[in-house]
């Protein structure tokens, strides 16, 4: 028999205890919620003191004529002489204007200069008189002289100083061999700028749209005590927008610059950047929630985008990706037949369409991407690249010759240096598989994070390295001189006097046809001598709010460009 | 008490010095040049950059200079954001991380104690089973998954009601704080719930509880003064390390919710090999955690009179 009465008695006592204890617990819970609520109010009050702001709440606001966007990262640098990254480049491109600019068709258009002339040895720019700084003072030729001297000043240590080297003595000054005043640029008067060129430079006018060539006013620069571009009020603007707020790491706000000479062209009043993130999920969620008017989509978000029936825009971002070989003499990849065998064994089309499968990507057929312009038309239409077709038998023949020449029976594992990101991983595994399958060559993948990969690239600790190149300016030369023997970015130390000669022609000739023929030669050498294994031209998929129109994408220069954007009010 | 505090403080300073030295050595042993960038620069520009950041001096001299500056509270200038002082970065972004962290700790602590007490009261009954199941989930699902799911839920919630109930990301108002801090505190809350539950069950039949009951004390008083107060001690013990986990683990949540906290800089600096920011954030976090552990230890003495601080 069970002692029934006993247990029920305890149970009743226990039950009444838990009941009153439970009630007590509920009181504590309610007190906690109230306490947390108060704490949150106090914290939000405290954080409002530090200047963080919620920013805007909508993607597109037709009433305020305002759009909301994101930045992938905090702009590291808004000093145009020091800026190197694309995020800062995009922001500066909205805030400043050079002598020339790119218009909505990506054609070169007058900026601060209303007229210009390039005779080959000198370039002259006539500045408009209505171009003003945001404080109302006119932009003059002296502002360009000062900015350019600052760029090449060795003490300033600008990483983009090389882009001014077409200007006479720029390289010598940057090396510390000449004084700043020797720079070949003079302000004839306030509104005439004369540039002596170090060598005839056909594409010099295109460089004028590049941010390193933007003007800086000396008196303002000096009063910032070395903090030029560090904060919204440490920057003077002459472009379509001014930066009215910059809370570091948190948010930025651009407002239309009423002193901008072409202010009538600018149709947006405010651009808000309340979010700084590159997290794909966050971007897609913000766009879905109608908090931002534009976002790029990574491969992982495409399915979501299709489900939601978003209108996808595609765009080639202008960069080309490839495998660079190491040509240092102690490396096996120094051998032409080994490289040729590898070239014949892989198929960029297979990589792009069957392996990476990201819309917008193109198999690379040349070091010169498809968007570059030639004499009258696209360069690649005028000068098609030599075709490479997969031929495993021929590849094996080349491999046999390579082994004979190298005096080895078996190719030891080759080191493929790569970065640590999803696309590099897929790519390097594809190459690893293909070389093993078709040629029996083992590839050792050496995955490194950014700085470590750079260190190994520079010191030559690789046989092959996954690399890519994006354009600095809108001329084939931005890709064409990559493998010149003197180019520091030629990490594999490729050295071919014939290629160097062609680069020299492209750098110094003025006649477009002569230059394009030199680029065609460079294109041929890079493919026939297997300087690189071409992979892909990168594409970008992006979405914009249906009410936002006029967003311009471009390969070289500030991208994306919202200066021509406008809002259409869709009644719904 | 005062002597004890002073002693702990001196020990703390030594710990921080050790952290700084170890980080300095580790950082300089990592291959790669902090000033290298995607585009190669000429030897002259490289030399000028190195001179600007003092990297042209031998490592030991760099160390002495750094320690000297550190003693004066100067962390130097960031390598990647060449116009910003590390002091500014910490001053601007730590309050955000701290706000997030404080809320997360409060959520975790209160939630852990309340849920733990509840499950102990309703042991082996429905509330206990449901909560303990959620606790297992909370402990085992990593925060980046929870963060992503909760963000997606906000989007769906807003879409459902066709209005902006909660912000998806960003920072600035109370509503921006709510979900991220809950997500950040969730793992710790789950852990504390388990701890509180077992600690409550241990003392539910302890002698002093039985005595209190037989004395006829009111149930609410037994529950609060005899059960909760005793059971809470282990929770406070682990709260110190939990603060460490939450403040340094905020990176994922800050990243997903686009919150301008310090965690993001901490992680990016390591990837970018930004020497001054690595040193600044590590030393700062190190000092902060050492300080918090001391505070928790002192707090322990206040809660439990049996603990004598000497």
PDB file of C-alpha atoms in Angstrom, chain B residues 86-302:
ATOM      1  CA  UNK B  86      42.994  55.225 -32.037  1.00  0.00           C
ATOM      2  CA  UNK B  87      41.886  57.125 -28.929  1.00  0.00           C
ATOM      3  CA  UNK B  88      39.106  58.698 -31.011  1.00  0.00           C
ATOM      4  CA  UNK B  89      38.095  55.332 -32.418  1.00  0.00           C
ATOM      5  CA  UNK B  90      37.787  53.891 -28.912  1.00  0.00           C
ATOM      6  CA  UNK B  91      36.071  56.988 -27.541  1.00  0.00           C
ATOM      7  CA  UNK B  92      33.507  57.050 -30.355  1.00  0.00           C
ATOM      8  CA  UNK B  93      32.798  53.353 -30.685  1.00  0.00           C
ATOM      9  CA  UNK B  94      33.255  51.826 -27.254  1.00  0.00           C
ATOM     10  CA  UNK B  95      30.158  53.544 -25.790  1.00  0.00           C
ATOM     11  CA  UNK B  96      28.099  51.838 -28.482  1.00  0.00           C
ATOM     12  CA  UNK B  97      29.570  48.419 -27.749  1.00  0.00           C
ATOM     13  CA  UNK B  98      29.234  49.083 -24.029  1.00  0.00           C
ATOM     14  CA  UNK B  99      25.565  50.029 -24.362  1.00  0.00           C
ATOM     15  CA  UNK B 100      24.938  46.870 -26.317  1.00  0.00           C
ATOM     16  CA  UNK B 101      26.991  44.849 -23.838  1.00  0.00           C
ATOM     17  CA  UNK B 102      25.334  46.275 -20.714  1.00  0.00           C
ATOM     18  CA  UNK B 103      21.887  45.566 -22.071  1.00  0.00           C
ATOM     19  CA  UNK B 104      22.917  42.083 -23.142  1.00  0.00           C
ATOM     20  CA  UNK B 105      24.370  41.354 -19.690  1.00  0.00           C
ATOM     21  CA  UNK B 106      21.268  42.690 -17.982  1.00  0.00           C
ATOM     22  CA  UNK B 107      19.043  40.613 -20.235  1.00  0.00           C
ATOM     23  CA  UNK B 108      21.210  37.561 -19.671  1.00  0.00           C
ATOM     24  CA  UNK B 109      21.480  38.027 -15.903  1.00  0.00           C
ATOM     25  CA  UNK B 110      17.838  38.842 -15.178  1.00  0.00           C
ATOM     26  CA  UNK B 111      16.568  36.353 -17.703  1.00  0.00           C
ATOM     27  CA  UNK B 112      18.866  33.627 -16.456  1.00  0.00           C
ATOM     28  CA  UNK B 113      17.840  34.108 -12.815  1.00  0.00           C
ATOM     29  CA  UNK B 114      14.123  34.360 -13.546  1.00  0.00           C
ATOM     30  CA  UNK B 115      13.927  31.476 -15.989  1.00  0.00           C
ATOM     31  CA  UNK B 116      16.195  29.365 -13.812  1.00  0.00           C
ATOM     32  CA  UNK B 117      14.042  29.974 -10.723  1.00  0.00           C
ATOM     33  CA  UNK B 118      10.910  29.266 -12.710  1.00  0.00           C
ATOM     34  CA  UNK B 119      12.188  25.954 -14.066  1.00  0.00           C
ATOM     35  CA  UNK B 120      13.306  24.933 -10.586  1.00  0.00           C
ATOM     36  CA  UNK B 121       9.876  25.730  -9.158  1.00  0.00           C
ATOM     37  CA  UNK B 122       8.136  23.776 -11.892  1.00  0.00           C
ATOM     38  CA  UNK B 123      10.673  21.001 -12.030  1.00  0.00           C
ATOM     39  CA  UNK B 124       9.785  18.241 -14.511  1.00  0.00           C
ATOM     40  CA  UNK B 125       6.536  19.952 -15.403  1.00  0.00           C
ATOM     41  CA  UNK B 126       5.616  21.587 -18.696  1.00  0.00           C
ATOM     42  CA  UNK B 127       7.247  25.061 -18.195  1.00  0.00           C
ATOM     43  CA  UNK B 128      10.474  23.346 -17.115  1.00  0.00           C
ATOM     44  CA  UNK B 129      10.548  21.044 -20.148  1.00  0.00           C
ATOM     45  CA  UNK B 130       9.769  23.821 -22.642  1.00  0.00           C
ATOM     46  CA  UNK B 131      12.265  26.277 -21.183  1.00  0.00           C
ATOM     47  CA  UNK B 132      15.037  23.706 -20.862  1.00  0.00           C
ATOM     48  CA  UNK B 133      14.521  22.757 -24.507  1.00  0.00           C
ATOM     49  CA  UNK B 134      14.897  26.412 -25.492  1.00  0.00           C
ATOM     50  CA  UNK B 135      17.951  26.656 -23.255  1.00  0.00           C
ATOM     51  CA  UNK B 136      19.660  23.834 -25.142  1.00  0.00           C
ATOM     52  CA  UNK B 137      18.857  25.636 -28.399  1.00  0.00           C
ATOM     53  CA  UNK B 138      20.149  28.919 -27.018  1.00  0.00           C
ATOM     54  CA  UNK B 139      23.439  27.395 -25.970  1.00  0.00           C
ATOM     55  CA  UNK B 140      24.083  25.409 -29.134  1.00  0.00           C
ATOM     56  CA  UNK B 141      22.976  27.765 -31.926  1.00  0.00           C
ATOM     57  CA  UNK B 142      25.768  30.243 -32.741  1.00  0.00           C
ATOM     58  CA  UNK B 143      25.008  33.937 -32.504  1.00  0.00           C
ATOM     59  CA  UNK B 144      25.462  34.688 -36.204  1.00  0.00           C
ATOM     60  CA  UNK B 145      22.639  32.270 -37.000  1.00  0.00           C
ATOM     61  CA  UNK B 146      20.407  33.742 -34.301  1.00  0.00           C
ATOM     62  CA  UNK B 147      21.251  37.238 -35.524  1.00  0.00           C
ATOM     63  CA  UNK B 148      20.430  36.432 -39.139  1.00  0.00           C
ATOM     64  CA  UNK B 149      17.202  34.652 -38.245  1.00  0.00           C
ATOM     65  CA  UNK B 150      16.004  37.401 -35.936  1.00  0.00           C
ATOM     66  CA  UNK B 151      16.764  40.041 -38.556  1.00  0.00           C
ATOM     67  CA  UNK B 152      14.800  38.112 -41.149  1.00  0.00           C
ATOM     68  CA  UNK B 153      11.958  37.789 -38.641  1.00  0.00           C
ATOM     69  CA  UNK B 154      11.891  41.569 -38.207  1.00  0.00           C
ATOM     70  CA  UNK B 155      11.625  42.001 -41.977  1.00  0.00           C
ATOM     71  CA  UNK B 156       8.772  39.518 -42.155  1.00  0.00           C
ATOM     72  CA  UNK B 157       7.058  41.085 -39.155  1.00  0.00           C
ATOM     73  CA  UNK B 158       7.266  44.553 -40.708  1.00  0.00           C
ATOM     74  CA  UNK B 159       5.979  43.176 -44.008  1.00  0.00           C
ATOM     75  CA  UNK B 160       3.106  41.425 -42.230  1.00  0.00           C
ATOM     76  CA  UNK B 161       1.876  44.601 -40.567  1.00  0.00           C
ATOM     77  CA  UNK B 162       2.934  46.737 -43.511  1.00  0.00           C
ATOM     78  CA  UNK B 163       4.655  49.197 -41.213  1.00  0.00           C
ATOM     79  CA  UNK B 164       8.023  49.701 -39.553  1.00  0.00           C
ATOM     80  CA  UNK B 165       7.577  48.048 -36.168  1.00  0.00           C
ATOM     81  CA  UNK B 166      11.247  47.400 -35.513  1.00  0.00           C
ATOM     82  CA  UNK B 167      14.317  48.624 -37.386  1.00  0.00           C
ATOM     83  CA  UNK B 168      16.161  45.978 -39.446  1.00  0.00           C
ATOM     84  CA  UNK B 169      19.586  47.437 -38.746  1.00  0.00           C
ATOM     85  CA  UNK B 170      21.336  50.622 -37.708  1.00  0.00           C
ATOM     86  CA  UNK B 171      21.756  52.431 -34.418  1.00  0.00           C
ATOM     87  CA  UNK B 172      20.394  55.425 -32.574  1.00  0.00           C
ATOM     88  CA  UNK B 173      17.076  54.743 -30.819  1.00  0.00           C
ATOM     89  CA  UNK B 174      15.770  52.363 -28.144  1.00  0.00           C
ATOM     90  CA  UNK B 175      14.258  50.197 -30.837  1.00  0.00           C
ATOM     91  CA  UNK B 176      17.620  49.761 -32.510  1.00  0.00           C
ATOM     92  CA  UNK B 177      19.009  48.356 -29.240  1.00  0.00           C
ATOM     93  CA  UNK B 178      16.326  45.852 -28.379  1.00  0.00           C
ATOM     94  CA  UNK B 179      16.825  42.917 -30.734  1.00  0.00           C
ATOM     95  CA  UNK B 180      20.641  43.073 -31.089  1.00  0.00           C
ATOM     96  CA  UNK B 181      21.162  43.080 -27.319  1.00  0.00           C
ATOM     97  CA  UNK B 182      18.707  40.213 -26.852  1.00  0.00           C
ATOM     98  CA  UNK B 183      20.547  38.237 -29.524  1.00  0.00           C
ATOM     99  CA  UNK B 184      23.898  39.063 -27.972  1.00  0.00           C
ATOM    100  CA  UNK B 185      22.755  38.061 -24.488  1.00  0.00           C
ATOM    101  CA  UNK B 186      20.873  34.953 -25.543  1.00  0.00           C
ATOM    102  CA  UNK B 187      23.664  32.397 -25.242  1.00  0.00           C
ATOM    103  CA  UNK B 188      24.692  33.670 -21.825  1.00  0.00           C
ATOM    104  CA  UNK B 189      21.074  33.818 -20.697  1.00  0.00           C
ATOM    105  CA  UNK B 190      20.596  30.174 -21.629  1.00  0.00           C
ATOM    106  CA  UNK B 191      23.764  29.192 -19.809  1.00  0.00           C
ATOM    107  CA  UNK B 192      22.784  31.151 -16.699  1.00  0.00           C
ATOM    108  CA  UNK B 193      19.303  29.612 -16.731  1.00  0.00           C
ATOM    109  CA  UNK B 194      20.782  26.151 -16.481  1.00  0.00           C
ATOM    110  CA  UNK B 195      23.172  27.240 -13.796  1.00  0.00           C
ATOM    111  CA  UNK B 196      20.436  28.937 -11.770  1.00  0.00           C
ATOM    112  CA  UNK B 197      18.142  25.941 -12.114  1.00  0.00           C
ATOM    113  CA  UNK B 198      20.622  23.425 -10.771  1.00  0.00           C
ATOM    114  CA  UNK B 199      21.745  25.821  -8.060  1.00  0.00           C
ATOM    115  CA  UNK B 200      18.109  26.329  -6.971  1.00  0.00           C
ATOM    116  CA  UNK B 201      17.451  22.589  -6.928  1.00  0.00           C
ATOM    117  CA  UNK B 202      20.499  22.046  -4.767  1.00  0.00           C
ATOM    118  CA  UNK B 203      19.208  24.246  -1.980  1.00  0.00           C
ATOM    119  CA  UNK B 204      15.499  23.526  -2.329  1.00  0.00           C
ATOM    120  CA  UNK B 205      15.862  20.848   0.344  1.00  0.00           C
ATOM    121  CA  UNK B 206      18.764  22.410   2.214  1.00  0.00           C
ATOM    122  CA  UNK B 207      18.592  22.426   6.022  1.00  0.00           C
ATOM    123  CA  UNK B 208      18.113  26.173   6.331  1.00  0.00           C
ATOM    124  CA  UNK B 209      15.200  26.105   3.900  1.00  0.00           C
ATOM    125  CA  UNK B 210      13.525  23.309   5.815  1.00  0.00           C
ATOM    126  CA  UNK B 211      14.132  25.165   9.060  1.00  0.00           C
ATOM    127  CA  UNK B 212      12.656  28.327   7.613  1.00  0.00           C
ATOM    128  CA  UNK B 213       9.619  26.417   6.451  1.00  0.00           C
ATOM    129  CA  UNK B 214       9.097  24.723   9.775  1.00  0.00           C
ATOM    130  CA  UNK B 215       9.483  28.071  11.532  1.00  0.00           C
ATOM    131  CA  UNK B 216       6.429  29.037   9.492  1.00  0.00           C
ATOM    132  CA  UNK B 217       8.031  31.859   7.578  1.00  0.00           C
ATOM    133  CA  UNK B 218       5.952  33.172   4.691  1.00  0.00           C
ATOM    134  CA  UNK B 219       6.667  31.413   1.396  1.00  0.00           C
ATOM    135  CA  UNK B 220       7.612  34.626  -0.408  1.00  0.00           C
ATOM    136  CA  UNK B 221      10.238  35.380   2.203  1.00  0.00           C
ATOM    137  CA  UNK B 222      11.728  31.886   2.115  1.00  0.00           C
ATOM    138  CA  UNK B 223      11.826  32.060  -1.645  1.00  0.00           C
ATOM    139  CA  UNK B 224      13.471  35.467  -1.847  1.00  0.00           C
ATOM    140  CA  UNK B 225      15.798  35.521   1.160  1.00  0.00           C
ATOM    141  CA  UNK B 226      16.730  31.895   1.542  1.00  0.00           C
ATOM    142  CA  UNK B 227      16.458  30.353  -1.883  1.00  0.00           C
ATOM    143  CA  UNK B 228      17.099  33.064  -4.476  1.00  0.00           C
ATOM    144  CA  UNK B 229      19.806  34.831  -2.577  1.00  0.00           C
ATOM    145  CA  UNK B 230      21.797  31.646  -2.014  1.00  0.00           C
ATOM    146  CA  UNK B 231      21.205  30.185  -5.443  1.00  0.00           C
ATOM    147  CA  UNK B 232      22.326  33.369  -7.175  1.00  0.00           C
ATOM    148  CA  UNK B 233      25.955  33.116  -5.985  1.00  0.00           C
ATOM    149  CA  UNK B 234      27.245  30.792  -8.723  1.00  0.00           C
ATOM    150  CA  UNK B 235      25.517  33.004 -11.284  1.00  0.00           C
ATOM    151  CA  UNK B 236      27.440  36.042 -10.090  1.00  0.00           C
ATOM    152  CA  UNK B 237      30.659  34.039 -10.223  1.00  0.00           C
ATOM    153  CA  UNK B 238      30.310  33.322 -13.914  1.00  0.00           C
ATOM    154  CA  UNK B 239      29.014  36.806 -14.685  1.00  0.00           C
ATOM    155  CA  UNK B 240      32.603  38.118 -14.811  1.00  0.00           C
ATOM    156  CA  UNK B 241      33.791  35.824 -17.604  1.00  0.00           C
ATOM    157  CA  UNK B 242      30.381  36.310 -19.272  1.00  0.00           C
ATOM    158  CA  UNK B 243      31.050  40.039 -19.519  1.00  0.00           C
ATOM    159  CA  UNK B 244      34.264  39.128 -21.311  1.00  0.00           C
ATOM    160  CA  UNK B 245      32.435  36.840 -23.708  1.00  0.00           C
ATOM    161  CA  UNK B 246      29.728  39.379 -24.437  1.00  0.00           C
ATOM    162  CA  UNK B 247      31.821  42.506 -24.891  1.00  0.00           C
ATOM    163  CA  UNK B 248      34.407  40.861 -27.134  1.00  0.00           C
ATOM    164  CA  UNK B 249      31.890  38.615 -28.864  1.00  0.00           C
ATOM    165  CA  UNK B 250      29.752  41.495 -30.032  1.00  0.00           C
ATOM    166  CA  UNK B 251      31.491  41.596 -33.401  1.00  0.00           C
ATOM    167  CA  UNK B 252      29.039  39.300 -35.178  1.00  0.00           C
ATOM    168  CA  UNK B 253      25.978  41.113 -33.882  1.00  0.00           C
ATOM    169  CA  UNK B 254      27.521  44.506 -34.681  1.00  0.00           C
ATOM    170  CA  UNK B 255      28.314  43.307 -38.181  1.00  0.00           C
ATOM    171  CA  UNK B 256      24.878  41.863 -38.950  1.00  0.00           C
ATOM    172  CA  UNK B 257      22.934  44.789 -37.510  1.00  0.00           C
ATOM    173  CA  UNK B 258      25.315  47.451 -38.890  1.00  0.00           C
ATOM    174  CA  UNK B 259      26.013  48.790 -35.408  1.00  0.00           C
ATOM    175  CA  UNK B 260      28.954  51.209 -35.125  1.00  0.00           C
ATOM    176  CA  UNK B 261      30.616  49.391 -32.228  1.00  0.00           C
ATOM    177  CA  UNK B 262      34.235  48.760 -31.389  1.00  0.00           C
ATOM    178  CA  UNK B 263      34.085  45.018 -32.110  1.00  0.00           C
ATOM    179  CA  UNK B 264      34.111  45.654 -35.838  1.00  0.00           C
ATOM    180  CA  UNK B 265      37.314  47.691 -35.600  1.00  0.00           C
ATOM    181  CA  UNK B 266      38.886  45.064 -33.383  1.00  0.00           C
ATOM    182  CA  UNK B 267      38.389  42.300 -35.962  1.00  0.00           C
ATOM    183  CA  UNK B 268      39.093  44.403 -39.051  1.00  0.00           C
ATOM    184  CA  UNK B 269      42.313  45.682 -37.532  1.00  0.00           C
ATOM    185  CA  UNK B 270      43.647  42.156 -37.185  1.00  0.00           C
ATOM    186  CA  UNK B 271      42.778  41.350 -40.795  1.00  0.00           C
ATOM    187  CA  UNK B 272      44.319  44.593 -42.012  1.00  0.00           C
ATOM    188  CA  UNK B 273      47.330  44.261 -39.712  1.00  0.00           C
ATOM    189  CA  UNK B 274      46.580  47.780 -38.467  1.00  0.00           C
ATOM    190  CA  UNK B 275      49.233  47.777 -35.696  1.00  0.00           C
ATOM    191  CA  UNK B 276      48.046  50.761 -33.683  1.00  0.00           C
ATOM    192  CA  UNK B 277      44.384  49.731 -33.708  1.00  0.00           C
ATOM    193  CA  UNK B 278      45.244  46.126 -32.800  1.00  0.00           C
ATOM    194  CA  UNK B 279      47.320  47.346 -29.862  1.00  0.00           C
ATOM    195  CA  UNK B 280      44.827  50.016 -28.829  1.00  0.00           C
ATOM    196  CA  UNK B 281      41.765  47.787 -28.834  1.00  0.00           C
ATOM    197  CA  UNK B 282      43.517  44.806 -27.264  1.00  0.00           C
ATOM    198  CA  UNK B 283      45.041  46.816 -24.449  1.00  0.00           C
ATOM    199  CA  UNK B 284      41.780  48.667 -23.897  1.00  0.00           C
ATOM    200  CA  UNK B 285      39.670  45.510 -23.839  1.00  0.00           C
ATOM    201  CA  UNK B 286      42.289  43.788 -21.692  1.00  0.00           C
ATOM    202  CA  UNK B 287      42.260  46.588 -19.138  1.00  0.00           C
ATOM    203  CA  UNK B 288      38.479  46.712 -19.230  1.00  0.00           C
ATOM    204  CA  UNK B 289      38.113  42.986 -18.558  1.00  0.00           C
ATOM    205  CA  UNK B 290      40.704  42.943 -15.800  1.00  0.00           C
ATOM    206  CA  UNK B 291      38.810  45.778 -14.177  1.00  0.00           C
ATOM    207  CA  UNK B 292      35.459  44.017 -14.554  1.00  0.00           C
ATOM    208  CA  UNK B 293      36.794  40.824 -12.973  1.00  0.00           C
ATOM    209  CA  UNK B 294      38.000  42.847  -9.969  1.00  0.00           C
ATOM    210  CA  UNK B 295      34.599  44.531  -9.700  1.00  0.00           C
ATOM    211  CA  UNK B 296      32.813  41.183  -9.813  1.00  0.00           C
ATOM    212  CA  UNK B 297      35.088  39.798  -7.110  1.00  0.00           C
ATOM    213  CA  UNK B 298      34.352  42.785  -4.886  1.00  0.00           C
ATOM    214  CA  UNK B 299      30.650  42.387  -5.615  1.00  0.00           C
ATOM    215  CA  UNK B 300      30.890  38.774  -4.541  1.00  0.00           C
ATOM    216  CA  UNK B 301      32.027  39.877  -1.112  1.00  0.00           C
ATOM    217  CA  UNK B 302      29.015  42.155  -0.802  1.00  0.00           C
TER     218      UNK B 302
END
